[in-house]
Amino acid sequence: QPGQPHHPYHPTHGVHAQGAGMGGSGLASQMLDVNAVDPRSAMFDIHCKRIHEYKRQLLNILQVVDRYLRLCDSLPGGHEQHLYRQMPGRPAGAPNLVPHGPGANPKLVIFGGKAAPSYWAAKKVIQLILSVASTINTNTATKRYLQVCFVPNYNVSLAETLIPGADMSQHISCAGTEASGTSNMKCAMNGCLLLASRDGANVEIAEAIGESNIFFFGYTPEQVAMARDEARRTASERSMASDANPAEPPLCAFDPARRAASAPPMAEPLPKSYFEGALVADSLPSPSLSTATNAEAAAASASASPITHIPSESQQPAPAPAPAAGTYGGALPGRLARVVEALRCGAFGDPSAFMSILDSLGTEEDLYMVARDWDAYVDAVERADAAYLDRESWTSMAIQAASRMGPFSSDRAIEEYARDIWSTEPCVYDPAANYPDDDRG
């Protein structure tokens, strides 16, 4: 109930953590083994489902990078403790994240899911998540406020622990692409609040539990269709313009040779250990080490590798001028442009490993509206962060959401099918009538 003391192993008031080891305490104990996060203060933010471009795990991990960059701007030593090469300078007027202030509650972001064996782009998204996680989780200045975990071999058994123990779950597929979805129902039934696009069953869930208990954002299916038409029209106009002036390559298409010529040179190759850690989940750097140990490891890494660590904010170079309209990054929102630049310059490992899935952002090839939905999505995440700081209100929202999910139960669905589709009558079981001589009671 609202106002009760915190559950000792769960960041909220124990709404969905009172079970026999399968709620918050079960999830916390597993995450402590994996990531050494403090479950008493951190929001458990999960994004667990099949890895697919339309489900937009890419949008989530880009937002995580943005959160990390802002934490590095705000916290003493944030840039110095960054593991790899230099990050882009902080844009003028960029907002800070004040620890424990609005939008900066400690958070563990948990990804889970599998990609189809031949789905190359989905596997690149997983690689990007692991690369970002292995970098963020080693920063001793920021790890109290942000950790990232990719749960390997996600399955039903893991879902039985993750879903009841999570505070918020993301269901952010591009509007008009999800037929229904069922993980959103499972999460809401367990008191896990949804951050969601207006797609699939998210809309029906909001009608049942009330829009005040769900964090909606983004385009509607109609707006997505209009945006795609606009992007195709713009691409066609640019293509015709380039045909009229063959010396100027079309700006709407990705040209590998052009990108290679315009990209900054890689100073030195990344160490082999980085690539091994980026591809194997079990080798992610463990934040369970002490701060001193992590600092010593970072110093040893710096002395053993020519890769330079991030200078302090006073030593940061002046922000680069904004790209001209139509050039790479010119169509991206400011914070998203900085995220892409950080990935492109090698701040999170070898950019050639995942730039191919980022080059469509801001072009007509961004079919799932990652760039167009960015501002609305980040705003929704920040609204959820601010709401989470009021634990009593958050708990009340979770109780209301769970208690209003009855229409989504399998019992209701089967009863409706039996009545309206199968035209069958319920068979009432009466032991006394069927077995009059049975004295077993």
mmCIF file of N, CA and C in Angstrom, residues 360-406:
data_model
loop_
_atom_site.group_PDB
_atom_site.id
_atom_site.type_symbol
_atom_site.label_atom_id
_atom_site.label_comp_id
_atom_site.label_asym_id
_atom_site.label_seq_id
_atom_site.Cartn_x
_atom_site.Cartn_y
_atom_site.Cartn_z
ATOM 1 N N SER A 360 21.260 5.701 -41.424
ATOM 2 C CA SER A 360 19.942 6.012 -41.987
ATOM 3 C C SER A 360 19.225 7.099 -41.195
ATOM 4 N N LEU A 361 19.688 7.420 -39.995
ATOM 5 C CA LEU A 361 18.989 8.393 -39.153
ATOM 6 C C LEU A 361 18.923 9.746 -39.858
ATOM 7 N N GLY A 362 17.736 10.333 -39.874
ATOM 8 C CA GLY A 362 17.574 11.630 -40.505
ATOM 9 C C GLY A 362 17.404 11.556 -42.008
ATOM 10 N N THR A 363 17.295 10.365 -42.573
ATOM 11 C CA THR A 363 17.087 10.214 -44.013
ATOM 12 C C THR A 363 15.785 9.473 -44.259
ATOM 13 N N GLU A 364 15.462 9.323 -45.554
ATOM 14 C CA GLU A 364 14.239 8.594 -45.889
ATOM 15 C C GLU A 364 14.355 7.122 -45.573
ATOM 16 N N GLU A 365 15.570 6.649 -45.267
ATOM 17 C CA GLU A 365 15.764 5.244 -44.930
ATOM 18 C C GLU A 365 15.454 4.952 -43.457
ATOM 19 N N ASP A 366 15.185 5.992 -42.683
ATOM 20 C CA ASP A 366 14.813 5.816 -41.275
ATOM 21 C C ASP A 366 13.325 5.456 -41.219
ATOM 22 N N LEU A 367 13.009 4.227 -41.618
ATOM 23 C CA LEU A 367 11.616 3.812 -41.788
ATOM 24 C C LEU A 367 10.858 3.775 -40.467
ATOM 25 N N TYR A 368 11.575 3.584 -39.367
ATOM 26 C CA TYR A 368 10.903 3.406 -38.083
ATOM 27 C C TYR A 368 11.003 4.647 -37.201
ATOM 28 N N MET A 369 11.248 5.779 -37.804
ATOM 29 C CA MET A 369 11.095 7.102 -37.186
ATOM 30 C C MET A 369 11.932 7.280 -35.923
ATOM 31 N N VAL A 370 13.133 6.741 -35.901
ATOM 32 C CA VAL A 370 13.983 6.897 -34.716
ATOM 33 C C VAL A 370 14.328 8.370 -34.507
ATOM 34 N N ALA A 371 14.750 9.052 -35.559
ATOM 35 C CA ALA A 371 15.120 10.460 -35.420
ATOM 36 C C ALA A 371 13.898 11.349 -35.202
ATOM 37 N N ARG A 372 12.819 11.071 -35.920
ATOM 38 C CA ARG A 372 11.631 11.923 -35.798
ATOM 39 C C ARG A 372 10.970 11.781 -34.438
ATOM 40 N N ASP A 373 11.022 10.617 -33.828
ATOM 41 C CA ASP A 373 10.408 10.404 -32.511
ATOM 42 C C ASP A 373 11.353 10.729 -31.359
ATOM 43 N N TRP A 374 12.587 11.126 -31.669
ATOM 44 C CA TRP A 374 13.599 11.287 -30.621
ATOM 45 C C TRP A 374 13.172 12.274 -29.544
ATOM 46 N N ASP A 375 12.804 13.492 -29.924
ATOM 47 C CA ASP A 375 12.480 14.514 -28.923
ATOM 48 C C ASP A 375 11.320 14.077 -28.038
ATOM 49 N N ALA A 376 10.277 13.523 -28.645
ATOM 50 C CA ALA A 376 9.118 13.091 -27.857
ATOM 51 C C ALA A 376 9.486 11.937 -26.935
ATOM 52 N N TYR A 377 10.342 11.043 -27.421
ATOM 53 C CA TYR A 377 10.756 9.897 -26.607
ATOM 54 C C TYR A 377 11.584 10.338 -25.403
ATOM 55 N N VAL A 378 12.558 11.202 -25.626
ATOM 56 C CA VAL A 378 13.387 11.683 -24.522
ATOM 57 C C VAL A 378 12.531 12.420 -23.502
ATOM 58 N N ASP A 379 11.561 13.192 -23.975
ATOM 59 C CA ASP A 379 10.657 13.889 -23.059
ATOM 60 C C ASP A 379 9.863 12.896 -22.220
ATOM 61 N N ALA A 380 9.410 11.794 -22.822
ATOM 62 C CA ALA A 380 8.659 10.789 -22.068
ATOM 63 C C ALA A 380 9.535 10.119 -21.021
ATOM 64 N N VAL A 381 10.795 9.823 -21.372
ATOM 65 C CA VAL A 381 11.717 9.228 -20.400
ATOM 66 C C VAL A 381 11.925 10.179 -19.226
ATOM 67 N N GLU A 382 12.073 11.450 -19.504
ATOM 68 C CA GLU A 382 12.289 12.423 -18.434
ATOM 69 C C GLU A 382 11.041 12.602 -17.588
ATOM 70 N N ARG A 383 9.862 12.501 -18.191
ATOM 71 C CA ARG A 383 8.624 12.548 -17.399
ATOM 72 C C ARG A 383 8.542 11.337 -16.471
ATOM 73 N N ALA A 384 8.936 10.182 -16.967
ATOM 74 C CA ALA A 384 8.925 8.979 -16.122
ATOM 75 C C ALA A 384 9.943 9.104 -14.995
ATOM 76 N N ASP A 385 11.125 9.646 -15.299
ATOM 77 C CA ASP A 385 12.140 9.835 -14.264
ATOM 78 C C ASP A 385 11.628 10.749 -13.156
ATOM 79 N N ALA A 386 10.992 11.846 -13.553
ATOM 80 C CA ALA A 386 10.478 12.791 -12.561
ATOM 81 C C ALA A 386 9.373 12.150 -11.726
ATOM 82 N N ALA A 387 8.501 11.360 -12.377
ATOM 83 C CA ALA A 387 7.418 10.704 -11.636
ATOM 84 C C ALA A 387 7.964 9.688 -10.641
ATOM 85 N N TYR A 388 9.067 9.035 -10.993
ATOM 86 C CA TYR A 388 9.618 7.982 -10.140
ATOM 87 C C TYR A 388 10.170 8.547 -8.830
ATOM 88 N N LEU A 389 10.549 9.811 -8.840
ATOM 89 C CA LEU A 389 11.090 10.399 -7.618
ATOM 90 C C LEU A 389 10.047 10.488 -6.511
ATOM 91 N N ASP A 390 8.776 10.559 -6.893
ATOM 92 C CA ASP A 390 7.685 10.526 -5.904
ATOM 93 C C ASP A 390 7.242 9.073 -5.778
ATOM 94 N N ARG A 391 7.879 8.324 -4.873
ATOM 95 C CA ARG A 391 7.638 6.892 -4.784
ATOM 96 C C ARG A 391 6.189 6.564 -4.423
ATOM 97 N N GLU A 392 5.572 7.381 -3.592
ATOM 98 C CA GLU A 392 4.197 7.077 -3.198
ATOM 99 C C GLU A 392 3.256 7.215 -4.381
ATOM 100 N N SER A 393 3.435 8.278 -5.176
ATOM 101 C CA SER A 393 2.605 8.461 -6.359
ATOM 102 C C SER A 393 2.871 7.360 -7.383
ATOM 103 N N TRP A 394 4.140 6.989 -7.543
ATOM 104 C CA TRP A 394 4.488 5.930 -8.493
ATOM 105 C C TRP A 394 3.832 4.605 -8.094
ATOM 106 N N THR A 395 3.870 4.308 -6.795
ATOM 107 C CA THR A 395 3.258 3.084 -6.306
ATOM 108 C C THR A 395 1.753 3.088 -6.534
ATOM 109 N N SER A 396 1.119 4.234 -6.340
ATOM 110 C CA SER A 396 -0.312 4.348 -6.582
ATOM 111 C C SER A 396 -0.633 4.091 -8.046
ATOM 112 N N MET A 397 0.194 4.629 -8.947
ATOM 113 C CA MET A 397 -0.014 4.398 -10.376
ATOM 114 C C MET A 397 0.137 2.914 -10.708
ATOM 115 N N ALA A 398 1.132 2.253 -10.104
ATOM 116 C CA ALA A 398 1.360 0.832 -10.368
ATOM 117 C C ALA A 398 0.181 -0.015 -9.887
ATOM 118 N N ILE A 399 -0.375 0.318 -8.716
ATOM 119 C CA ILE A 399 -1.526 -0.424 -8.188
ATOM 120 C C ILE A 399 -2.736 -0.243 -9.093
ATOM 121 N N GLN A 400 -2.981 0.996 -9.525
ATOM 122 C CA GLN A 400 -4.121 1.245 -10.408
ATOM 123 C C GLN A 400 -3.971 0.500 -11.725
ATOM 124 N N ALA A 401 -2.753 0.514 -12.287
ATOM 125 C CA ALA A 401 -2.524 -0.167 -13.559
ATOM 126 C C ALA A 401 -2.781 -1.663 -13.426
ATOM 127 N N ALA A 402 -2.226 -2.273 -12.374
ATOM 128 C CA ALA A 402 -2.381 -3.721 -12.195
ATOM 129 C C ALA A 402 -3.838 -4.096 -11.933
ATOM 130 N N SER A 403 -4.535 -3.299 -11.140
ATOM 131 C CA SER A 403 -5.899 -3.661 -10.745
ATOM 132 C C SER A 403 -6.909 -3.476 -11.873
ATOM 133 N N ARG A 404 -6.539 -2.731 -12.925
ATOM 134 C CA ARG A 404 -7.472 -2.486 -14.031
ATOM 135 C C ARG A 404 -7.165 -3.338 -15.266
ATOM 136 N N MET A 405 -6.292 -4.319 -15.120
ATOM 137 C CA MET A 405 -5.887 -5.129 -16.263
ATOM 138 C C MET A 405 -6.724 -6.396 -16.441
ATOM 139 N N GLY A 406 -7.836 -6.506 -15.707
ATOM 140 C CA GLY A 406 -8.683 -7.684 -15.808
ATOM 141 C C GLY A 406 -9.138 -8.022 -17.218
#
